[in-house]
mmCIF file of N, CA and C in Angstrom:
data_model
loop_
_atom_site.group_PDB
_atom_site.id
_atom_site.type_symbol
_atom_site.label_atom_id
_atom_site.label_comp_id
_atom_site.label_asym_id
_atom_site.label_seq_id
_atom_site.Cartn_x
_atom_site.Cartn_y
_atom_site.Cartn_z
ATOM 1 N N MET A 1 115.001 214.593 154.131
ATOM 2 C CA MET A 1 114.897 215.450 155.278
ATOM 3 C C MET A 1 114.072 214.742 156.342
ATOM 4 N N ASP A 2 114.536 214.788 157.556
ATOM 5 C CA ASP A 2 113.853 214.154 158.676
ATOM 6 C C ASP A 2 112.967 215.184 159.368
ATOM 7 N N TRP A 3 111.648 215.033 159.245
ATOM 8 C CA TRP A 3 110.715 215.956 159.868
ATOM 9 C C TRP A 3 110.325 215.428 161.235
ATOM 10 N N THR A 4 110.360 216.274 162.205
ATOM 11 C CA THR A 4 109.954 215.929 163.554
ATOM 12 C C THR A 4 108.670 216.670 163.871
ATOM 13 N N ARG A 5 107.744 215.995 164.486
ATOM 14 C CA ARG A 5 106.479 216.621 164.860
ATOM 15 C C ARG A 5 106.482 216.927 166.349
ATOM 16 N N TYR A 6 105.940 218.079 166.662
ATOM 17 C CA TYR A 6 105.805 218.493 168.051
ATOM 18 C C TYR A 6 104.355 218.867 168.298
ATOM 19 N N ARG A 7 103.889 218.612 169.480
ATOM 20 C CA ARG A 7 102.564 219.046 169.893
ATOM 21 C C ARG A 7 102.744 219.830 171.176
ATOM 22 N N PHE A 8 102.150 221.009 171.194
ATOM 23 C CA PHE A 8 102.236 221.862 172.365
ATOM 24 C C PHE A 8 100.838 222.059 172.932
ATOM 25 N N ARG A 9 100.747 222.026 174.228
ATOM 26 C CA ARG A 9 99.475 222.268 174.889
ATOM 27 C C ARG A 9 99.728 223.296 175.970
ATOM 28 N N SER A 10 98.952 224.349 175.946
ATOM 29 C CA SER A 10 99.076 225.401 176.945
ATOM 30 C C SER A 10 97.719 225.661 177.566
ATOM 31 N N LEU A 11 97.742 226.036 178.806
ATOM 32 C CA LEU A 11 96.528 226.401 179.504
ATOM 33 C C LEU A 11 96.750 227.801 180.065
ATOM 34 N N TRP A 12 96.001 228.758 179.552
ATOM 35 C CA TRP A 12 96.130 230.153 179.985
ATOM 36 C C TRP A 12 94.845 230.568 180.678
ATOM 37 N N SER A 13 94.965 231.318 181.736
ATOM 38 C CA SER A 13 93.808 231.872 182.423
ATOM 39 C C SER A 13 93.697 233.338 182.006
ATOM 40 N N LEU A 14 92.602 233.686 181.323
ATOM 41 C CA LEU A 14 92.432 235.032 180.788
ATOM 42 C C LEU A 14 91.122 235.645 181.270
ATOM 43 N N PRO A 15 91.099 236.973 181.450
ATOM 44 C CA PRO A 15 89.873 237.641 181.898
ATOM 45 C C PRO A 15 88.931 237.940 180.724
ATOM 46 N N ALA A 16 88.575 236.927 179.980
ATOM 47 C CA ALA A 16 87.680 237.091 178.830
ATOM 48 C C ALA A 16 86.874 235.817 178.655
ATOM 49 N N LYS A 17 85.752 235.957 177.985
ATOM 50 C CA LYS A 17 84.924 234.788 177.715
ATOM 51 C C LYS A 17 85.624 233.870 176.715
ATOM 52 N N PRO A 18 85.468 232.556 176.874
ATOM 53 C CA PRO A 18 86.127 231.609 175.973
ATOM 54 C C PRO A 18 85.883 231.883 174.487
ATOM 55 N N ALA A 19 84.679 232.272 174.117
ATOM 56 C CA ALA A 19 84.378 232.517 172.702
ATOM 57 C C ALA A 19 85.195 233.692 172.157
ATOM 58 N N VAL A 20 85.415 234.713 172.972
ATOM 59 C CA VAL A 20 86.215 235.873 172.558
ATOM 60 C C VAL A 20 87.671 235.466 172.368
ATOM 61 N N VAL A 21 88.191 234.671 173.294
ATOM 62 C CA VAL A 21 89.577 234.193 173.202
ATOM 63 C C VAL A 21 89.735 233.290 171.982
ATOM 64 N N TYR A 22 88.791 232.409 171.773
ATOM 65 C CA TYR A 22 88.838 231.513 170.609
ATOM 66 C C TYR A 22 88.899 232.317 169.319
ATOM 67 N N ASP A 23 88.048 233.334 169.206
ATOM 68 C CA ASP A 23 88.032 234.164 167.998
ATOM 69 C C ASP A 23 89.392 234.825 167.758
ATOM 70 N N ALA A 24 90.025 235.290 168.821
ATOM 71 C CA ALA A 24 91.344 235.929 168.682
ATOM 72 C C ALA A 24 92.409 234.910 168.273
ATOM 73 N N LEU A 25 92.393 233.738 168.891
ATOM 74 C CA LEU A 25 93.402 232.716 168.581
ATOM 75 C C LEU A 25 93.194 232.108 167.198
ATOM 76 N N GLU A 26 91.975 232.131 166.722
ATOM 77 C CA GLU A 26 91.678 231.571 165.404
ATOM 78 C C GLU A 26 92.296 232.414 164.276
ATOM 79 N N ARG A 27 92.545 233.690 164.531
ATOM 80 C CA ARG A 27 93.105 234.596 163.519
ATOM 81 C C ARG A 27 94.611 234.738 163.724
ATOM 82 N N ALA A 28 95.347 233.718 163.322
ATOM 83 C CA ALA A 28 96.797 233.692 163.534
ATOM 84 C C ALA A 28 97.501 234.875 162.884
ATOM 85 N N GLU A 29 96.971 235.377 161.769
ATOM 86 C CA GLU A 29 97.626 236.496 161.088
ATOM 87 C C GLU A 29 97.620 237.768 161.941
ATOM 88 N N ASP A 30 96.775 237.814 162.984
ATOM 89 C CA ASP A 30 96.745 238.961 163.893
ATOM 90 C C ASP A 30 97.679 238.808 165.090
ATOM 91 N N TYR A 31 98.288 237.645 165.277
ATOM 92 C CA TYR A 31 99.145 237.415 166.442
ATOM 93 C C TYR A 31 100.213 238.494 166.640
ATOM 94 N N PRO A 32 100.916 238.924 165.592
ATOM 95 C CA PRO A 32 101.962 239.936 165.816
ATOM 96 C C PRO A 32 101.437 241.249 166.410
ATOM 97 N N ARG A 33 100.153 241.527 166.285
ATOM 98 C CA ARG A 33 99.573 242.756 166.845
ATOM 99 C C ARG A 33 99.532 242.740 168.371
ATOM 100 N N TRP A 34 99.352 241.546 168.959
ATOM 101 C CA TRP A 34 99.188 241.487 170.402
ATOM 102 C C TRP A 34 100.153 240.525 171.108
ATOM 103 N N TRP A 35 100.914 239.754 170.353
ATOM 104 C CA TRP A 35 101.847 238.791 170.942
ATOM 105 C C TRP A 35 103.255 239.191 170.518
ATOM 106 N N PRO A 36 103.996 239.894 171.386
ATOM 107 C CA PRO A 36 105.280 240.484 170.998
ATOM 108 C C PRO A 36 106.310 239.499 170.442
ATOM 109 N N GLN A 37 106.296 238.256 170.892
ATOM 110 C CA GLN A 37 107.277 237.287 170.409
ATOM 111 C C GLN A 37 106.979 236.791 168.997
ATOM 112 N N VAL A 38 105.752 236.918 168.545
ATOM 113 C CA VAL A 38 105.401 236.497 167.187
ATOM 114 C C VAL A 38 105.723 237.660 166.253
ATOM 115 N N ARG A 39 106.740 237.467 165.438
ATOM 116 C CA ARG A 39 107.207 238.534 164.552
ATOM 117 C C ARG A 39 106.436 238.594 163.241
ATOM 118 N N GLU A 40 106.052 237.414 162.719
ATOM 119 C CA GLU A 40 105.384 237.395 161.422
ATOM 120 C C GLU A 40 104.574 236.117 161.267
ATOM 121 N N VAL A 41 103.418 236.225 160.625
ATOM 122 C CA VAL A 41 102.611 235.075 160.242
ATOM 123 C C VAL A 41 102.278 235.269 158.768
ATOM 124 N N ARG A 42 102.673 234.307 157.975
ATOM 125 C CA ARG A 42 102.438 234.378 156.524
ATOM 126 C C ARG A 42 101.615 233.163 156.110
ATOM 127 N N ARG A 43 100.419 233.408 155.616
ATOM 128 C CA ARG A 43 99.533 232.318 155.185
ATOM 129 C C ARG A 43 100.091 231.625 153.950
ATOM 130 N N LEU A 44 100.027 230.297 153.953
ATOM 131 C CA LEU A 44 100.366 229.507 152.769
ATOM 132 C C LEU A 44 99.102 229.118 152.010
ATOM 133 N N ASP A 45 98.044 228.790 152.771
ATOM 134 C CA ASP A 45 96.745 228.449 152.198
ATOM 135 C C ASP A 45 95.703 228.607 153.297
ATOM 136 N N ASP A 46 94.530 228.022 153.128
ATOM 137 C CA ASP A 46 93.455 228.197 154.110
ATOM 138 C C ASP A 46 93.722 227.541 155.458
ATOM 139 N N THR A 47 94.613 226.563 155.509
ATOM 140 C CA THR A 47 94.822 225.832 156.759
ATOM 141 C C THR A 47 96.267 225.774 157.218
ATOM 142 N N SER A 48 97.165 226.534 156.594
ATOM 143 C CA SER A 48 98.565 226.502 157.046
ATOM 144 C C SER A 48 99.251 227.838 156.812
ATOM 145 N N GLY A 49 100.333 228.027 157.553
ATOM 146 C CA GLY A 49 101.094 229.258 157.412
ATOM 147 C C GLY A 49 102.469 229.122 158.021
ATOM 148 N N VAL A 50 103.320 230.071 157.717
ATOM 149 C CA VAL A 50 104.673 230.121 158.257
ATOM 150 C C VAL A 50 104.676 231.151 159.379
ATOM 151 N N ILE A 51 105.146 230.746 160.550
ATOM 152 C CA ILE A 51 105.172 231.621 161.715
ATOM 153 C C ILE A 51 106.624 231.846 162.129
ATOM 154 N N THR A 52 106.968 233.107 162.366
ATOM 155 C CA THR A 52 108.305 233.471 162.839
ATOM 156 C C THR A 52 108.182 234.006 164.247
ATOM 157 N N ILE A 53 108.943 233.394 165.160
ATOM 158 C CA ILE A 53 108.904 233.760 166.574
ATOM 159 C C ILE A 53 110.310 234.142 167.024
ATOM 160 N N ARG A 54 110.382 235.166 167.852
ATOM 161 C CA ARG A 54 111.650 235.576 168.443
ATOM 162 C C ARG A 54 111.406 235.746 169.934
ATOM 163 N N ALA A 55 112.213 235.099 170.753
ATOM 164 C CA ALA A 55 112.037 235.203 172.199
ATOM 165 C C ALA A 55 113.403 235.360 172.861
ATOM 166 N N VAL A 56 113.671 234.585 173.879
ATOM 167 C CA VAL A 56 114.915 234.688 174.633
ATOM 168 C C VAL A 56 116.117 234.247 173.806
ATOM 169 N N LEU A 57 115.929 233.274 172.951
ATOM 170 C CA LEU A 57 117.024 232.782 172.126
ATOM 171 C C LEU A 57 117.482 233.865 171.156
ATOM 172 N N PRO A 58 118.760 233.898 170.817
ATOM 173 C CA PRO A 58 119.257 234.965 169.935
ATOM 174 C C PRO A 58 119.045 234.688 168.441
ATOM 175 N N TYR A 59 117.994 233.997 168.104
ATOM 176 C CA TYR A 59 117.696 233.728 166.704
ATOM 177 C C TYR A 59 116.182 233.525 166.547
ATOM 178 N N ASP A 60 115.731 233.596 165.312
ATOM 179 C CA ASP A 60 114.315 233.388 165.023
ATOM 180 C C ASP A 60 114.004 231.906 164.907
ATOM 181 N N LEU A 61 112.835 231.532 165.376
ATOM 182 C CA LEU A 61 112.307 230.184 165.185
ATOM 183 C C LEU A 61 111.225 230.299 164.120
ATOM 184 N N VAL A 62 111.424 229.626 162.995
ATOM 185 C CA VAL A 62 110.489 229.690 161.876
ATOM 186 C C VAL A 62 109.926 228.288 161.654
ATOM 187 N N PHE A 63 108.596 228.185 161.609
ATOM 188 C CA PHE A 63 107.986 226.875 161.420
ATOM 189 C C PHE A 63 106.687 227.001 160.648
ATOM 190 N N VAL A 64 106.256 225.885 160.089
ATOM 191 C CA VAL A 64 104.971 225.814 159.399
ATOM 192 C C VAL A 64 103.963 225.227 160.375
ATOM 193 N N ALA A 65 102.845 225.906 160.532
ATOM 194 C CA ALA A 65 101.761 225.421 161.383
ATOM 195 C C ALA A 65 100.579 225.076 160.484
ATOM 196 N N ARG A 66 99.953 223.946 160.776
ATOM 197 C CA ARG A 66 98.801 223.504 159.997
ATOM 198 C C ARG A 66 97.610 223.262 160.916
ATOM 199 N N GLU A 67 96.464 223.685 160.456
ATOM 200 C CA GLU A 67 95.232 223.431 161.201
ATOM 201 C C GLU A 67 94.801 222.000 160.948
ATOM 202 N N VAL A 68 94.618 221.248 162.026
ATOM 203 C CA VAL A 68 94.130 219.878 161.883
ATOM 204 C C VAL A 68 92.777 219.707 162.542
ATOM 205 N N ARG A 69 92.421 220.665 163.432
ATOM 206 C CA ARG A 69 91.106 220.602 164.072
ATOM 207 C C ARG A 69 90.699 222.010 164.466
ATOM 208 N N SER A 70 89.490 222.359 164.139
ATOM 209 C CA SER A 70 88.916 223.633 164.524
ATOM 210 C C SER A 70 87.497 223.369 164.996
ATOM 211 N N ASP A 71 87.306 223.424 166.302
ATOM 212 C CA ASP A 71 86.007 223.099 166.892
ATOM 213 C C ASP A 71 85.636 224.168 167.914
ATOM 214 N N PRO A 72 84.949 225.234 167.489
ATOM 215 C CA PRO A 72 84.598 226.304 168.415
ATOM 216 C C PRO A 72 83.762 225.827 169.611
ATOM 217 N N ALA A 73 82.864 224.877 169.400
ATOM 218 C CA ALA A 73 82.015 224.399 170.504
ATOM 219 C C ALA A 73 82.841 223.744 171.599
ATOM 220 N N ALA A 74 83.899 223.027 171.213
ATOM 221 C CA ALA A 74 84.770 222.371 172.174
ATOM 222 C C ALA A 74 85.913 223.289 172.619
ATOM 223 N N GLY A 75 86.072 224.434 171.947
ATOM 224 C CA GLY A 75 87.160 225.352 172.284
ATOM 225 C C GLY A 75 88.518 224.826 171.873
ATOM 226 N N VAL A 76 88.561 224.041 170.797
ATOM 227 C CA VAL A 76 89.815 223.398 170.368
ATOM 228 C C VAL A 76 90.269 223.962 169.028
ATOM 229 N N LEU A 77 91.528 224.364 168.997
ATOM 230 C CA LEU A 77 92.169 224.783 167.747
ATOM 231 C C LEU A 77 93.329 223.861 167.487
#
């Protein structure tokens, strides 16, 4: 199987303190509560999980996400 790696970088302007936003983004299992396109997050272990997203496309996008860096002081996930 040929695995392809993707890296996404987004910059969002939010009316909240960075530490509050970081805390929310750090809890991926809560994404479906506030992010309508995220249908499901299923933990595989402490640093990875399966995420199901549904948006404009007429099908689900399912992928495994792994934590490679978590640095609250730098605001990096």
